[in-house]
Coordinates of C-alpha atoms in Angstrom, one line a residue:
M1 CA -0.1 0.2 0.1
K2 CA 1.2 3.4 -0.8
P3 CA 1.9 5.4 2.5
I4 CA -0.7 8.0 3.5
R5 CA 1.1 11.3 3.5
C6 CA -0.1 13.5 6.5
A7 CA 0.2 17.1 8.1
I8 CA -0.8 18.5 11.3
V9 CA -2.2 22.0 12.0
E10 CA -2.6 22.5 15.5
D11 CA -1.6 25.6 17.6
E12 CA -1.7 23.6 20.8
A13 CA 1.6 22.2 21.7
I14 CA 0.7 19.1 23.5
A15 CA -2.0 18.2 20.6
R16 CA 0.7 18.4 18.2
Q17 CA 3.0 16.0 20.3
I18 CA 0.2 13.6 20.8
L19 CA -0.9 13.6 17.1
S20 CA 2.6 13.1 15.8
R21 CA 3.2 10.3 18.6
Y22 CA 0.0 8.5 17.4
L23 CA 1.1 8.6 13.7
A24 CA 4.4 7.4 14.3
E25 CA 3.0 4.0 15.7
L26 CA 1.3 3.5 12.4
P27 CA 3.6 2.1 9.7
D28 CA 1.2 3.1 6.6
F29 CA 1.4 6.6 7.8
V30 CA 3.9 9.3 7.1
L31 CA 4.0 12.6 8.8
D32 CA 5.2 15.2 6.3
A33 CA 4.6 18.6 7.9
V34 CA 3.4 20.0 11.4
F35 CA 2.4 23.6 11.9
E36 CA 1.2 25.8 14.9
N37 CA 0.0 28.4 12.4
A38 CA -2.7 28.3 9.8
L39 CA -1.1 31.0 7.5
V40 CA 2.2 29.2 7.2
A41 CA 0.4 25.9 6.7
Q42 CA -1.9 27.4 3.8
T43 CA 1.4 28.5 1.9
Y44 CA 2.8 24.8 2.4
L45 CA -0.6 23.0 1.4
Q46 CA -0.8 25.4 -1.8
E47 CA 2.4 23.9 -3.2
H48 CA 2.5 20.2 -1.5
A49 CA 0.2 17.6 -1.7
V50 CA -0.8 15.6 1.1
D51 CA -3.4 12.7 1.7
L52 CA -4.9 13.8 5.1
L53 CA -4.8 16.8 7.3
F54 CA -5.6 17.0 11.0
L55 CA -6.9 20.3 11.4
D56 CA -7.7 22.5 14.4
I57 CA -10.4 24.9 14.0
E58 CA -9.9 27.5 16.6
M59 CA -6.4 29.3 15.8
P60 CA -5.2 32.7 15.9
G61 CA -5.3 34.7 12.7
L62 CA -6.7 32.1 10.0
N63 CA -8.8 29.6 11.5
G64 CA -9.0 25.8 10.2
L65 CA -12.2 26.0 8.4
S66 CA -11.1 29.2 6.5
L67 CA -7.8 27.4 5.6
L68 CA -9.8 24.5 4.4
R69 CA -12.0 26.7 2.3
S70 CA -8.9 28.5 0.6
L71 CA -7.4 25.2 -0.8
P72 CA -8.3 24.6 -4.3
Q73 CA -7.9 20.7 -3.9
P74 CA -8.2 20.1 -0.1
P75 CA -7.2 16.7 1.2
K76 CA -9.0 14.3 3.4
V77 CA -9.5 15.9 6.7
I78 CA -9.8 15.0 10.4
I79 CA -10.8 17.7 12.6
T80 CA -9.4 18.3 16.1
T81 CA -10.9 20.6 18.3
A82 CA -12.2 21.2 22.0
Y83 CA -15.6 22.6 20.7
R84 CA -18.5 20.1 19.8
E85 CA -20.2 23.1 17.9
Y86 CA -17.8 23.0 15.1
A87 CA -18.5 19.2 14.3
L88 CA -21.4 20.0 12.1
E89 CA -19.4 22.7 10.1
G90 CA -16.7 20.1 9.7
Y91 CA -19.0 17.5 8.2
D92 CA -20.4 20.2 5.9
L93 CA -16.7 20.4 4.4
N94 CA -16.6 16.5 3.9
A95 CA -14.4 16.1 6.8
V96 CA -13.6 12.2 7.8
D97 CA -14.2 12.6 11.5
Y98 CA -13.8 15.1 14.2
L99 CA -11.8 14.4 17.3
L100 CA -12.7 16.1 20.5
K101 CA -9.8 16.9 22.7
P102 CA -8.2 15.4 24.7
I103 CA -7.9 12.8 22.1
S104 CA -7.3 9.1 23.1
F105 CA -5.4 6.7 21.0
E106 CA -8.6 4.5 20.5
R107 CA -10.6 7.1 19.3
F108 CA -7.9 8.1 16.8
Q109 CA -7.9 4.8 15.8
L110 CA -11.6 4.9 14.9
A111 CA -11.2 7.9 13.0
L112 CA -8.7 6.3 10.8
H113 CA -11.0 3.4 10.4
K114 CA -13.5 5.7 8.8
L115 CA -10.7 6.8 6.4
F116 CA -10.0 3.5 5.2
E117 CA -13.6 3.0 4.5
L118 CA -13.7 5.6 2.0
Q119 CA -13.2 4.5 -1.5
A120 CA -10.1 6.2 -2.0
F121 CA -8.4 4.1 0.6
A122 CA -10.2 0.7 0.3
P123 CA -10.6 -1.7 -2.6
A124 CA -13.6 -0.9 -4.5
Q125 CA -13.9 -4.4 -6.2
L126 CA -12.3 -7.9 -6.3
P127 CA -9.3 -8.3 -8.3
S128 CA -9.1 -10.3 -11.9
A129 CA -6.5 -12.8 -12.0
T130 CA -3.8 -10.3 -13.5
E131 CA -4.5 -7.7 -10.6
T132 CA -2.9 -7.3 -7.1
P133 CA -5.0 -9.2 -4.5
A134 CA -7.7 -7.0 -2.8
F135 CA -7.3 -6.4 0.7
L136 CA -8.7 -4.6 3.7
Y137 CA -7.2 -3.0 6.8
F138 CA -8.2 -4.1 10.3
K139 CA -7.3 -2.7 13.8
S140 CA -5.2 -5.2 15.9
G141 CA -4.1 -3.8 19.1
H142 CA -2.2 -0.7 18.6
K143 CA -1.7 -1.2 14.9
W144 CA -3.6 -1.7 11.6
V145 CA -3.1 -4.9 9.7
Q146 CA -3.4 -5.8 6.0
V147 CA -5.6 -8.8 5.2
F148 CA -5.7 -10.2 1.6
L149 CA -9.2 -11.4 0.9
E150 CA -8.0 -14.5 -1.3
E151 CA -6.0 -15.8 1.9
I152 CA -9.1 -15.8 4.3
L153 CA -10.3 -19.4 5.1
Y154 CA -12.9 -18.4 7.7
I155 CA -13.9 -15.7 10.5
E156 CA -15.0 -16.3 13.7
G157 CA -16.8 -13.9 15.9
L158 CA -15.7 -13.4 19.5
S159 CA -17.9 -10.6 20.9
N160 CA -16.5 -7.4 19.7
Y161 CA -13.4 -8.8 18.3
V162 CA -13.3 -11.5 15.3
K163 CA -10.6 -14.0 14.5
I164 CA -9.6 -14.2 11.0
V165 CA -8.1 -17.7 10.0
G166 CA -6.2 -17.3 6.9
S167 CA -3.9 -19.8 4.8
K168 CA -0.9 -17.9 6.1
G169 CA -1.9 -17.3 9.8
T170 CA -4.3 -15.9 12.1
T171 CA -5.1 -12.4 13.3
V172 CA -7.5 -11.2 16.0
V173 CA -8.9 -7.7 15.2
Y174 CA -11.3 -5.3 16.9
Q175 CA -14.2 -5.6 14.8
K176 CA -17.8 -7.0 14.6
M177 CA -19.3 -9.5 12.5
S178 CA -22.1 -7.6 11.1
Y179 CA -19.5 -5.2 9.9
L180 CA -17.5 -8.1 8.0
E181 CA -20.6 -9.3 6.7
E182 CA -21.4 -6.1 5.0
K183 CA -18.0 -5.3 3.6
L184 CA -16.7 -8.8 2.5
P185 CA -17.7 -9.6 -1.4
A186 CA -20.9 -11.5 -1.3
G187 CA -19.9 -13.8 -4.3
L188 CA -16.8 -14.9 -2.3
F189 CA -17.8 -14.9 1.3
L190 CA -20.8 -16.1 3.3
R191 CA -22.1 -16.2 6.9
I192 CA -22.9 -19.7 7.8
H193 CA -23.5 -19.4 11.5
K194 CA -23.8 -16.3 14.0
S195 CA -20.4 -16.8 14.9
Y196 CA -18.6 -17.8 11.4
I197 CA -18.3 -16.4 7.9
V198 CA -16.6 -18.5 5.3
G199 CA -14.6 -18.2 1.9
L200 CA -17.1 -20.0 -0.4
N201 CA -14.1 -21.3 -2.6
K202 CA -12.2 -22.5 0.6
I203 CA -14.8 -25.3 1.4
A204 CA -13.5 -28.6 1.3
A205 CA -16.4 -30.6 2.0
L206 CA -20.1 -30.1 3.3
Y207 CA -22.3 -32.3 5.6
A208 CA -25.6 -32.3 6.9
T209 CA -25.1 -29.8 9.7
D210 CA -21.6 -28.4 9.2
L211 CA -18.6 -28.1 6.9
E212 CA -14.9 -28.7 6.5
I213 CA -12.5 -25.9 5.8
G214 CA -8.9 -25.5 6.6
G215 CA -9.1 -29.0 8.0
K216 CA -11.5 -27.8 10.6
L217 CA -15.3 -28.7 11.0
L218 CA -17.7 -25.6 11.4
P219 CA -21.4 -25.5 12.1
V220 CA -23.9 -24.6 9.5
G221 CA -27.1 -23.1 10.9
E222 CA -30.4 -23.9 9.7
K223 CA -31.4 -20.7 8.3
Y224 CA -28.3 -20.4 6.3
R225 CA -28.3 -23.7 4.7
P226 CA -30.6 -22.9 1.8
L227 CA -28.4 -20.0 0.6
L228 CA -25.1 -21.8 1.1
K229 CA -26.7 -24.9 -1.1
A230 CA -27.7 -22.2 -3.8
L231 CA -24.4 -20.5 -4.2
I232 CA -22.5 -23.8 -4.0
G233 CA -24.4 -25.1 -6.5
K234 CA -23.9 -22.1 -9.0
K235 CA -20.7 -20.8 -7.8
T236 CA -18.1 -24.1 -7.5
I237 CA -17.0 -26.9 -9.6
Y238 CA -17.8 -30.0 -7.5
K239 CA -17.7 -33.7 -8.1
Q240 CA -19.4 -36.4 -6.1
T241 CA -17.5 -38.8 -4.3
N242 CA -19.6 -41.7 -5.0
T243 CA -19.5 -42.2 -9.0
N244 CA -22.2 -44.9 -8.6
K245 CA -24.9 -42.4 -7.5
K246 CA -26.8 -40.4 -10.1
H247 CA -25.5 -37.0 -10.8
E248 CA -28.0 -34.3 -9.5
D249 CA -28.1 -30.8 -10.9
L250 CA -27.4 -29.2 -7.2
P251 CA -25.8 -30.5 -4.3
H252 CA -27.9 -31.4 -1.2
F253 CA -27.3 -32.0 2.5
S254 CA -27.0 -35.6 3.7
R255 CA -29.6 -36.7 6.0
H256 CA -27.5 -39.0 8.2
R257 CA -24.6 -38.3 10.5
H258 CA -22.3 -41.4 10.9
R259 CA -19.2 -41.9 13.3
I260 CA -17.3 -42.0 10.2
R261 CA -18.9 -39.6 8.0
R262 CA -18.7 -39.3 4.3
P263 CA -18.9 -35.7 2.7
V264 CA -22.1 -35.1 0.4
F265 CA -19.5 -33.7 -1.9
S266 CA -16.2 -32.3 -2.2
F267 CA -14.7 -29.6 -4.0
E268 CA -11.9 -28.8 -6.5
Q269 CA -10.4 -25.7 -5.3
P270 CA -10.8 -22.6 -8.1
Q271 CA -8.7 -19.8 -7.3
L272 CA -10.1 -16.2 -7.8
G273 CA -11.0 -15.5 -11.0
Q274 CA -11.9 -18.9 -12.1
L275 CA -15.4 -19.1 -10.5
H276 CA -17.8 -19.8 -13.4
Q277 CA -21.4 -20.8 -14.0
P278 CA -21.9 -24.3 -14.7

């Protein structure tokens, strides 16, 4: 990912130090300039492009809102202020977020999370086979981690956290399942249980009430089974393990569970870009 270049315009020394320290902890952000005077910042910003501006509102001389309005091509802005009444004006100027002083690191991270949700900093669509794999950023502890969608096997919900299990490791991030269910591409991911979302092209076998993925059995909730069957039938290449049985147009869930269970069907593992209609 290309580094996100930042500038800080803030007349309070403590606030400048805090914001600078927070940014130093995030490897994907580069702090290009820090200003305590809006007029000096105005000259710099008219000649140098930055991606993200942390902007105080109430400053002597030129205030933050006037500075922002004076820029012909303003960058993304996160407003920092001690006054709640400036929030509405900030949103009118398409600010990403506003941070009320004193600014905690947790609140700072949430503002950056909003930034990543914007189209300019998040993948808009899945890649083709020749493009760089799509990815998302998630907050994990005091850092943001990059997760490639094609590497995700399944996601397990843990209250306000989720465990993302991938082909190259496991990451625990601060996020809710409902958010991920909305953000992940529906054609490649599906919620199969209140606690699980799976990569459809990573499913190895499907049983009556669960499925196998990454060498682990995951439960399939009853209300999720019809949609799972439909998507499996349309989106994957499958073969029956018992060649003596008549081939069916759509896969089905087995009606019985045995001590040594045989899957209803197993899957070839198509790569991204190879999914097709039968």
